[in-house]
mmCIF file of C-alpha atoms in Angstrom:
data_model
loop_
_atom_site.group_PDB
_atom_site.id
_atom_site.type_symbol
_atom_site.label_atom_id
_atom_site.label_comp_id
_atom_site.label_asym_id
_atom_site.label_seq_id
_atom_site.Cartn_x
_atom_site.Cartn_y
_atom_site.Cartn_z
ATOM 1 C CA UNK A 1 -21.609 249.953 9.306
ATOM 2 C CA UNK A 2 -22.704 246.230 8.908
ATOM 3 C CA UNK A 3 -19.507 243.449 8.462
ATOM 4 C CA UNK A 4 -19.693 240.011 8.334
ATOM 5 C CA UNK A 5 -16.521 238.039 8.365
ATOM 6 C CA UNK A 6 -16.379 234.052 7.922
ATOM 7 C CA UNK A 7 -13.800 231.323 8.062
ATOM 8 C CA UNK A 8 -14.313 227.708 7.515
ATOM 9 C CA UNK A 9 -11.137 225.306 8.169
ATOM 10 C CA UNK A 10 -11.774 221.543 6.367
ATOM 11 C CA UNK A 11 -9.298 218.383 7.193
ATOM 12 C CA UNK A 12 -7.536 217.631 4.056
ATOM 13 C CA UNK A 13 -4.822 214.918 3.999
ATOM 14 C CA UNK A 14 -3.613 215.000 7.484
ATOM 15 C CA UNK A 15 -3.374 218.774 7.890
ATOM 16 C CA UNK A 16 -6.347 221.735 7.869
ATOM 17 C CA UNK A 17 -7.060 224.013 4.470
ATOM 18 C CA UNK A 18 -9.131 226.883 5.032
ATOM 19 C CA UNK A 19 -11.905 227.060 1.562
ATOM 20 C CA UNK A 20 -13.385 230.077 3.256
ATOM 21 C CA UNK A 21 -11.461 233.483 4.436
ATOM 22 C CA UNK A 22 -13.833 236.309 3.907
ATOM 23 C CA UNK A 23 -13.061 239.791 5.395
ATOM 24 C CA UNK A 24 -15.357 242.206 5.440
ATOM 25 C CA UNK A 25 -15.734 246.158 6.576
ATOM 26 C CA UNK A 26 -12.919 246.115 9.910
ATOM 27 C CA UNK A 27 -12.267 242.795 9.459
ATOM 28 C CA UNK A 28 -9.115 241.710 7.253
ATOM 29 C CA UNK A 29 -8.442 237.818 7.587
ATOM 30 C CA UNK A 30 -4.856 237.121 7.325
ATOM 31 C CA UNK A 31 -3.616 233.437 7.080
ATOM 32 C CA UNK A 32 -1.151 232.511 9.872
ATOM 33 C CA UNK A 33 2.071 230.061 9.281
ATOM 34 C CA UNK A 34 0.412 226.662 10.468
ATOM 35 C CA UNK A 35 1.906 224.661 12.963
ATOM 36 C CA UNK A 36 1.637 221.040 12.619
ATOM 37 C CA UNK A 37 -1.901 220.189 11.010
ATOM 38 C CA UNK A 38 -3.469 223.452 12.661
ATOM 39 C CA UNK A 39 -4.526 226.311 10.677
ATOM 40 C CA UNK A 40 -3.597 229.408 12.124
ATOM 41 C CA UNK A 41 -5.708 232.767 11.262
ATOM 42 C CA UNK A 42 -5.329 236.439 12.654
ATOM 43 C CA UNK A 43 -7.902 239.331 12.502
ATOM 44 C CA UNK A 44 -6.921 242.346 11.593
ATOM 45 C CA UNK A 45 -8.733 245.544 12.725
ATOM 46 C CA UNK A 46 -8.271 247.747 9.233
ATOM 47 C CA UNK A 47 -10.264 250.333 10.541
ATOM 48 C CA UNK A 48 -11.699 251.889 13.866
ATOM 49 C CA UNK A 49 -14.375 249.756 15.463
ATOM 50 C CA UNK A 50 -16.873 248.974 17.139
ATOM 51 C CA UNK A 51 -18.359 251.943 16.920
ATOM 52 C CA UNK A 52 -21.867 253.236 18.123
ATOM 53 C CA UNK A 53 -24.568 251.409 15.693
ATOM 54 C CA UNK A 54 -22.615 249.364 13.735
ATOM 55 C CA UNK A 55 -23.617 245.753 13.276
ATOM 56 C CA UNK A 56 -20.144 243.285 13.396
ATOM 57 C CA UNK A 57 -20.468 239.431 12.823
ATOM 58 C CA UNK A 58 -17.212 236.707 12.732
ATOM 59 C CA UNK A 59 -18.954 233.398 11.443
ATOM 60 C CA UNK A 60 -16.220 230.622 12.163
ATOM 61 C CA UNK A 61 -16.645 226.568 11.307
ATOM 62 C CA UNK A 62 -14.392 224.118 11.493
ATOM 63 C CA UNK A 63 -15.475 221.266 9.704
ATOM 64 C CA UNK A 64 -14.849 217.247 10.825
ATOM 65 C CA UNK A 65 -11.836 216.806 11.837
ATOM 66 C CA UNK A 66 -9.932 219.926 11.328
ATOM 67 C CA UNK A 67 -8.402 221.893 13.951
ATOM 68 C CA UNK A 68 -7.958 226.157 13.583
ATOM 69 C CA UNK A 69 -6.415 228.538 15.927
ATOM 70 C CA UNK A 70 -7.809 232.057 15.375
ATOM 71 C CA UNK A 71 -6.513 235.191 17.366
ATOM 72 C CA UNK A 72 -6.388 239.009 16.721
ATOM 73 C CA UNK A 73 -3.668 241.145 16.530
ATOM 74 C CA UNK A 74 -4.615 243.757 18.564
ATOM 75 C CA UNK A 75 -7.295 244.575 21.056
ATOM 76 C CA UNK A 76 -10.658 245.765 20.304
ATOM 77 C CA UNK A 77 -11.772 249.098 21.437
ATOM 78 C CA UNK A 78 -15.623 249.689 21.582
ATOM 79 C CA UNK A 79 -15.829 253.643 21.055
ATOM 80 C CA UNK A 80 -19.450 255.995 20.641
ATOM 81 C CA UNK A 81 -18.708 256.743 17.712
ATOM 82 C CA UNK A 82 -21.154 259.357 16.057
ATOM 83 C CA UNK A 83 -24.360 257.787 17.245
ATOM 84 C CA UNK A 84 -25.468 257.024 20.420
ATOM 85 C CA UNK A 85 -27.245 253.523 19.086
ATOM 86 C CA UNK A 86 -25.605 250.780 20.881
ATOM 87 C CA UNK A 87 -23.188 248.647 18.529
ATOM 88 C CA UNK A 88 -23.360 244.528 18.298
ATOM 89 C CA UNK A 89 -20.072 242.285 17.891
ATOM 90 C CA UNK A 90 -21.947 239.063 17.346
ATOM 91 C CA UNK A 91 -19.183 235.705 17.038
ATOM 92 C CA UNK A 92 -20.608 232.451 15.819
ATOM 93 C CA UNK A 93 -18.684 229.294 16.123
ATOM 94 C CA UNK A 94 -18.939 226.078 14.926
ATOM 95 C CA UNK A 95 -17.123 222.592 15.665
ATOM 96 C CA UNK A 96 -18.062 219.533 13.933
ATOM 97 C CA UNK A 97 -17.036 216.466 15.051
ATOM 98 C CA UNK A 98 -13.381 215.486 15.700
ATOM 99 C CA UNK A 99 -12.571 219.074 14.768
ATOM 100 C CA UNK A 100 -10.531 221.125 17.594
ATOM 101 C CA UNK A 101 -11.157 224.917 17.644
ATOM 102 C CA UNK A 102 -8.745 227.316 19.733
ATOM 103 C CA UNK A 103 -10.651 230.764 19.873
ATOM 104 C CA UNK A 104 -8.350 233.181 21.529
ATOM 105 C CA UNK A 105 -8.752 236.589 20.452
ATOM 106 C CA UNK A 106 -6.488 240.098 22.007
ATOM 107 C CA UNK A 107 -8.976 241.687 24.612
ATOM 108 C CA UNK A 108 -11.791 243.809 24.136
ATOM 109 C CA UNK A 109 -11.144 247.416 25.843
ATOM 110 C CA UNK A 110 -14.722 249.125 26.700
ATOM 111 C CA UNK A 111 -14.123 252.972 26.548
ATOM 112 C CA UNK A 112 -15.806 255.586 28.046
ATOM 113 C CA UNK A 113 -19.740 256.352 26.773
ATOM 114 C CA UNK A 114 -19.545 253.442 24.431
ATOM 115 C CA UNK A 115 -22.055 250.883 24.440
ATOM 116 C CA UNK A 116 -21.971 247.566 22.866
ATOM 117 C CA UNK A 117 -23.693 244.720 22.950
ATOM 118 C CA UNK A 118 -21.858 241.180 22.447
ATOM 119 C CA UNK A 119 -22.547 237.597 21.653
ATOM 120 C CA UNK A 120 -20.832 234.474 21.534
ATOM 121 C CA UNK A 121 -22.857 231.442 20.212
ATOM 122 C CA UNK A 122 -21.238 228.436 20.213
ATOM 123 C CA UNK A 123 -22.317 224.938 18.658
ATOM 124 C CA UNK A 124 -20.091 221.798 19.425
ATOM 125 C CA UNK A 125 -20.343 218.003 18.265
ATOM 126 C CA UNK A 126 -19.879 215.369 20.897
ATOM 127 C CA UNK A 127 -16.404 214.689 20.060
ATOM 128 C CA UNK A 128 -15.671 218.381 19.439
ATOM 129 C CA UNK A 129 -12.872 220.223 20.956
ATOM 130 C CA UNK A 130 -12.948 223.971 21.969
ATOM 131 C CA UNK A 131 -10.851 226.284 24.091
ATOM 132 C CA UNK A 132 -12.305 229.574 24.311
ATOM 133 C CA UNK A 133 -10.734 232.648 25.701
ATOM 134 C CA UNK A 134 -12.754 235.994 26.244
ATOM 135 C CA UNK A 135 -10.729 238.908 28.108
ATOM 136 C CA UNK A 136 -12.139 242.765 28.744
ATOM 137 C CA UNK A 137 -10.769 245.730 30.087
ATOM 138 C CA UNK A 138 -13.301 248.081 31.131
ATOM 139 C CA UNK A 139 -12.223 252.096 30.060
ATOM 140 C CA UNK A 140 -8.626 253.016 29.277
ATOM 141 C CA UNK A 141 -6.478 254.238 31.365
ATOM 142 C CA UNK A 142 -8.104 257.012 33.920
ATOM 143 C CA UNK A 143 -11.047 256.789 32.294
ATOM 144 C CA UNK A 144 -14.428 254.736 33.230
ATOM 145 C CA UNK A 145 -15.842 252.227 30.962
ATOM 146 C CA UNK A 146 -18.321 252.610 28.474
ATOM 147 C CA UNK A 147 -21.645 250.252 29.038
ATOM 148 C CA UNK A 148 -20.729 246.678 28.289
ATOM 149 C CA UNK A 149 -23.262 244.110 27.865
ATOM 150 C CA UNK A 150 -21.929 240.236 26.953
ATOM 151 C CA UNK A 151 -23.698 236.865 26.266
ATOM 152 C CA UNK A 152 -22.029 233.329 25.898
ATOM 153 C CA UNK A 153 -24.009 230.632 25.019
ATOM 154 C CA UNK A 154 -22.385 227.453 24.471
ATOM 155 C CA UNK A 155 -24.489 223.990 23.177
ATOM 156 C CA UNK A 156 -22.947 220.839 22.469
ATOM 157 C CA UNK A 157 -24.621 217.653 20.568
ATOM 158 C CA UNK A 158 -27.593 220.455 20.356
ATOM 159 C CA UNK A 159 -27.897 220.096 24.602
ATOM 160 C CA UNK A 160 -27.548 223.360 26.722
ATOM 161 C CA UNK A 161 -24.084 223.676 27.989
ATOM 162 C CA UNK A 162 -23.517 226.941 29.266
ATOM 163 C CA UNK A 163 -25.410 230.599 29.091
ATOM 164 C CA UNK A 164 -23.975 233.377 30.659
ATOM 165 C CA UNK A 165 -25.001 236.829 30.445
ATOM 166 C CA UNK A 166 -23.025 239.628 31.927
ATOM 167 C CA UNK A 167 -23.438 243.733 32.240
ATOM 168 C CA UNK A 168 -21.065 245.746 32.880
ATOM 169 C CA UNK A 169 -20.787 249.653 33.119
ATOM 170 C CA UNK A 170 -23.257 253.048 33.651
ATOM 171 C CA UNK A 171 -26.954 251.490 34.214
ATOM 172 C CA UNK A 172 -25.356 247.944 35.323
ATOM 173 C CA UNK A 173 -26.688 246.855 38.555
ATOM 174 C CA UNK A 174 -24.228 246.802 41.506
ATOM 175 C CA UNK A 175 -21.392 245.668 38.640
ATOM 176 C CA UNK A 176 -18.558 247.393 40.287
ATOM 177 C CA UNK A 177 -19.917 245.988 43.682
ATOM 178 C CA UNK A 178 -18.084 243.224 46.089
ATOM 179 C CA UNK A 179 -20.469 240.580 44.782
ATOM 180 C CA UNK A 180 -19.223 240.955 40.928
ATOM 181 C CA UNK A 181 -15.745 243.004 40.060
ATOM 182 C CA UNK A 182 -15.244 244.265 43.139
ATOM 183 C CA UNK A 183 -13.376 247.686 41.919
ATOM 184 C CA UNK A 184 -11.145 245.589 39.610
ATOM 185 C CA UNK A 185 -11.440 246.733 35.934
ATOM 186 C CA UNK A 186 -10.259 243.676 34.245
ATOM 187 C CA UNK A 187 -12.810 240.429 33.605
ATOM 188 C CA UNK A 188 -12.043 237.180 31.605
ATOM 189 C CA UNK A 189 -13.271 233.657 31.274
ATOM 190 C CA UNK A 190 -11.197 230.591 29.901
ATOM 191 C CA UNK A 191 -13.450 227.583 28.279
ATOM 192 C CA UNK A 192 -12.275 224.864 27.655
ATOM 193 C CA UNK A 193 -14.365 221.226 26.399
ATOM 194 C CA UNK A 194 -12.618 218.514 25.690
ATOM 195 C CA UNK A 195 -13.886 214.453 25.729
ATOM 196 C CA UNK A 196 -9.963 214.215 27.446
ATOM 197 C CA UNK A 197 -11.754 215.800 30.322
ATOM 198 C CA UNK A 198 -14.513 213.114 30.872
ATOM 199 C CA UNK A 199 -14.626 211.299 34.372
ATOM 200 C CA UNK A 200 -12.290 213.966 36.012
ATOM 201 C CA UNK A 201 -13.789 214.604 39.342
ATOM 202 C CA UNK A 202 -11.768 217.518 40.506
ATOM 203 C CA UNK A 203 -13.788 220.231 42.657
ATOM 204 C CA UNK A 204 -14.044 223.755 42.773
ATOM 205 C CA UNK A 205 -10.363 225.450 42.540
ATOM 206 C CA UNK A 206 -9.046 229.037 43.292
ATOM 207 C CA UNK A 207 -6.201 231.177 41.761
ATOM 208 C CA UNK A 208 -4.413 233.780 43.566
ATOM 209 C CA UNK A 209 -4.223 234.638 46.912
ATOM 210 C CA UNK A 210 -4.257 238.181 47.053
ATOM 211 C CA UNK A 211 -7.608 239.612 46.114
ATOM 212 C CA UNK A 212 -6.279 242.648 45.355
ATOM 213 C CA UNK A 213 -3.723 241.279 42.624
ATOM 214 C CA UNK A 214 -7.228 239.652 41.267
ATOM 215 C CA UNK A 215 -8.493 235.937 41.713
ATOM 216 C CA UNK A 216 -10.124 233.248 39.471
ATOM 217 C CA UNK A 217 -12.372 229.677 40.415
ATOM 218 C CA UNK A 218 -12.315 226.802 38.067
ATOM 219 C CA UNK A 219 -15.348 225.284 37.828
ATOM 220 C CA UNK A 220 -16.339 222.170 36.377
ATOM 221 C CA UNK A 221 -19.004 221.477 33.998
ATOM 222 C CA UNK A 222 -20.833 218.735 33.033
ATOM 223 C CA UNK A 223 -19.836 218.716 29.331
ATOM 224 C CA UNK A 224 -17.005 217.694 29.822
ATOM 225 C CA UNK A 225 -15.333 221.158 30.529
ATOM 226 C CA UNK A 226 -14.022 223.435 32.373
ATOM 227 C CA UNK A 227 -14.951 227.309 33.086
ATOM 228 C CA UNK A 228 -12.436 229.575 34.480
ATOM 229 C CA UNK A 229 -13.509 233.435 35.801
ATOM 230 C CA UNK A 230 -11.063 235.853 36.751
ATOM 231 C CA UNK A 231 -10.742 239.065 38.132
ATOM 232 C CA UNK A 232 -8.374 241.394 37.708
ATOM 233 C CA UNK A 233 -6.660 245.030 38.423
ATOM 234 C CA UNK A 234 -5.449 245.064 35.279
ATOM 235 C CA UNK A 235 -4.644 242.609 32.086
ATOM 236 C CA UNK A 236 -1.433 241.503 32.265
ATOM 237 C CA UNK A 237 -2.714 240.370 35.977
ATOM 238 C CA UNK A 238 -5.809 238.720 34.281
ATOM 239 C CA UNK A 239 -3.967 236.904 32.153
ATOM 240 C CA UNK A 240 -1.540 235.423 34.541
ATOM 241 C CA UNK A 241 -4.627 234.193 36.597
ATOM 242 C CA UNK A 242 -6.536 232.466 33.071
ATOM 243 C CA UNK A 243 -2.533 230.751 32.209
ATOM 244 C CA UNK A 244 -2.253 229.246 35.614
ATOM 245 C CA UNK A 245 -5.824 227.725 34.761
ATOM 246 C CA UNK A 246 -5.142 226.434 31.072
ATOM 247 C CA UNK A 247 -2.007 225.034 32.400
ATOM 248 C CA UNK A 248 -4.360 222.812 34.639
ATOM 249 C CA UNK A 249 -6.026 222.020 31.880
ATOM 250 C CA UNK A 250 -3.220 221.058 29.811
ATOM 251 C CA UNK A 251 -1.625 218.929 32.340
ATOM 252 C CA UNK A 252 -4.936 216.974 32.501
ATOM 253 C CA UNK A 253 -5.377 216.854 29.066
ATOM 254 C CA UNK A 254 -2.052 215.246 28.422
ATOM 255 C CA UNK A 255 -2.221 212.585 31.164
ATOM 256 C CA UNK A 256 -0.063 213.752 32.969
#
């Protein structure tokens, strides 16, 4: 199967319209009550996917000024399907200048003897705004994970920001080793770049102090933003680690 959803959000009057909410195969687009001048979309999963060789793509721009908040109302499961041909989830985003985007999709769950292949590209102006959220789960429960292969590449005013490739799964190397998950089967990554952060100077800083209840490091980058990388046994633990982070974030963002 070959989808291609797309969403464009445009500043109208003080609040955010959205011309452009195309669904397509899986994906039904479903318009969200806004909440101040934020457009608020969900994805819909209206049928079973990924699945081995199908070809997904979410194309998302929010024109100048605007500000959308899209999320997903349930996870994703990547499943073999009836090919063994590995399947592509391929997100493209978008942020022109002044515009905010808040990208938080439900997690992605890799199940056993799938293999998928995803991207995130993302293309910022200078005075763009962006808080990204990715979260995965590798297999369901008692069951290994399928082979999970991810790419996030993030430029903004057309310079390199950040490219990050991870591989999870059978045929990973060392993946499940102390140097990368270290037997934990939950991974996620908060992004967040945002002019608010320029000049901050903070260092390096950890989350959680058992490593067995999972950990995460913030880590500035010159942007301005802010990466966050957790660790997890499980998601409800990963996401506790990635809130304590975005509260950071917040608190800096607001001045406070």
């Amino acid at each position: 199967m070959r989808a291609t959803a797309r969403i464009t959000a445009t500043a109208v009057g003080g609040a955010t319209a959205l011309p452009v909410l195309d669904g397509d195969g899986p994906f039904e687009l479903r318009r969200s009550r806004s909440y101040g001048g934020q457009a608020r979309v969900c994805v819909l999963g209206a049928m079973s996917a990924p699945l081995g060789g199908d070809r997904l793509r979410i194309e998302v721009t929010a024109e100048q000024g605007a500000h959308l908040h899209v999320t997903s109302a349930a996870a994703t499961v990547a499943l073999r399907g009836p090919t063994r041909e590995h399947a592509t989830y391929d997100v493209r985003l978008t942020v022109a200048e002044g515009a905010r985007l808040h990208w938080l999709p439900k997690p992605l769950i890799s199940a056993a003897r799938s293999n998928l292949r995803q991207t995130c590209a993302v293309d910022l102006a200078t005075t763009a705004r962006l808080v990204l959220r990715e979260e995965q789960v590798l297999g369901r429960a008692h069951e290994p994970p399928g082979r999970l292969t991810g790419r996030l590449t993030v430029r903004r005013d057309g310079r390199l920001l950040l490219d990050q490739r991870t591989e999870y799964g059978p045929g990973a190397a060392s993946w499940d080793g102390p140097a990368v998950l270290g037997g934990h089967r939950a991974v996620g990554q908060l992004l967040v770049v945002d002019p608010a952060l320029a000049g901050e100077r903070s260092g390096v800083r950890l989350f959680g102090g058992d490593p067995g209840a999972g950990e995460a490091v913030l880590t500035p980058l010159t942007g301005p933003a802010i990466l966050v990388t957790a660790v997890a046994p499980d998601l409800l633990a990963l996401r506790r680690l990635l809130d304590a982070a975005h509260m950071i974030y917040n608190v800096k963002a607001n001045g406070s």
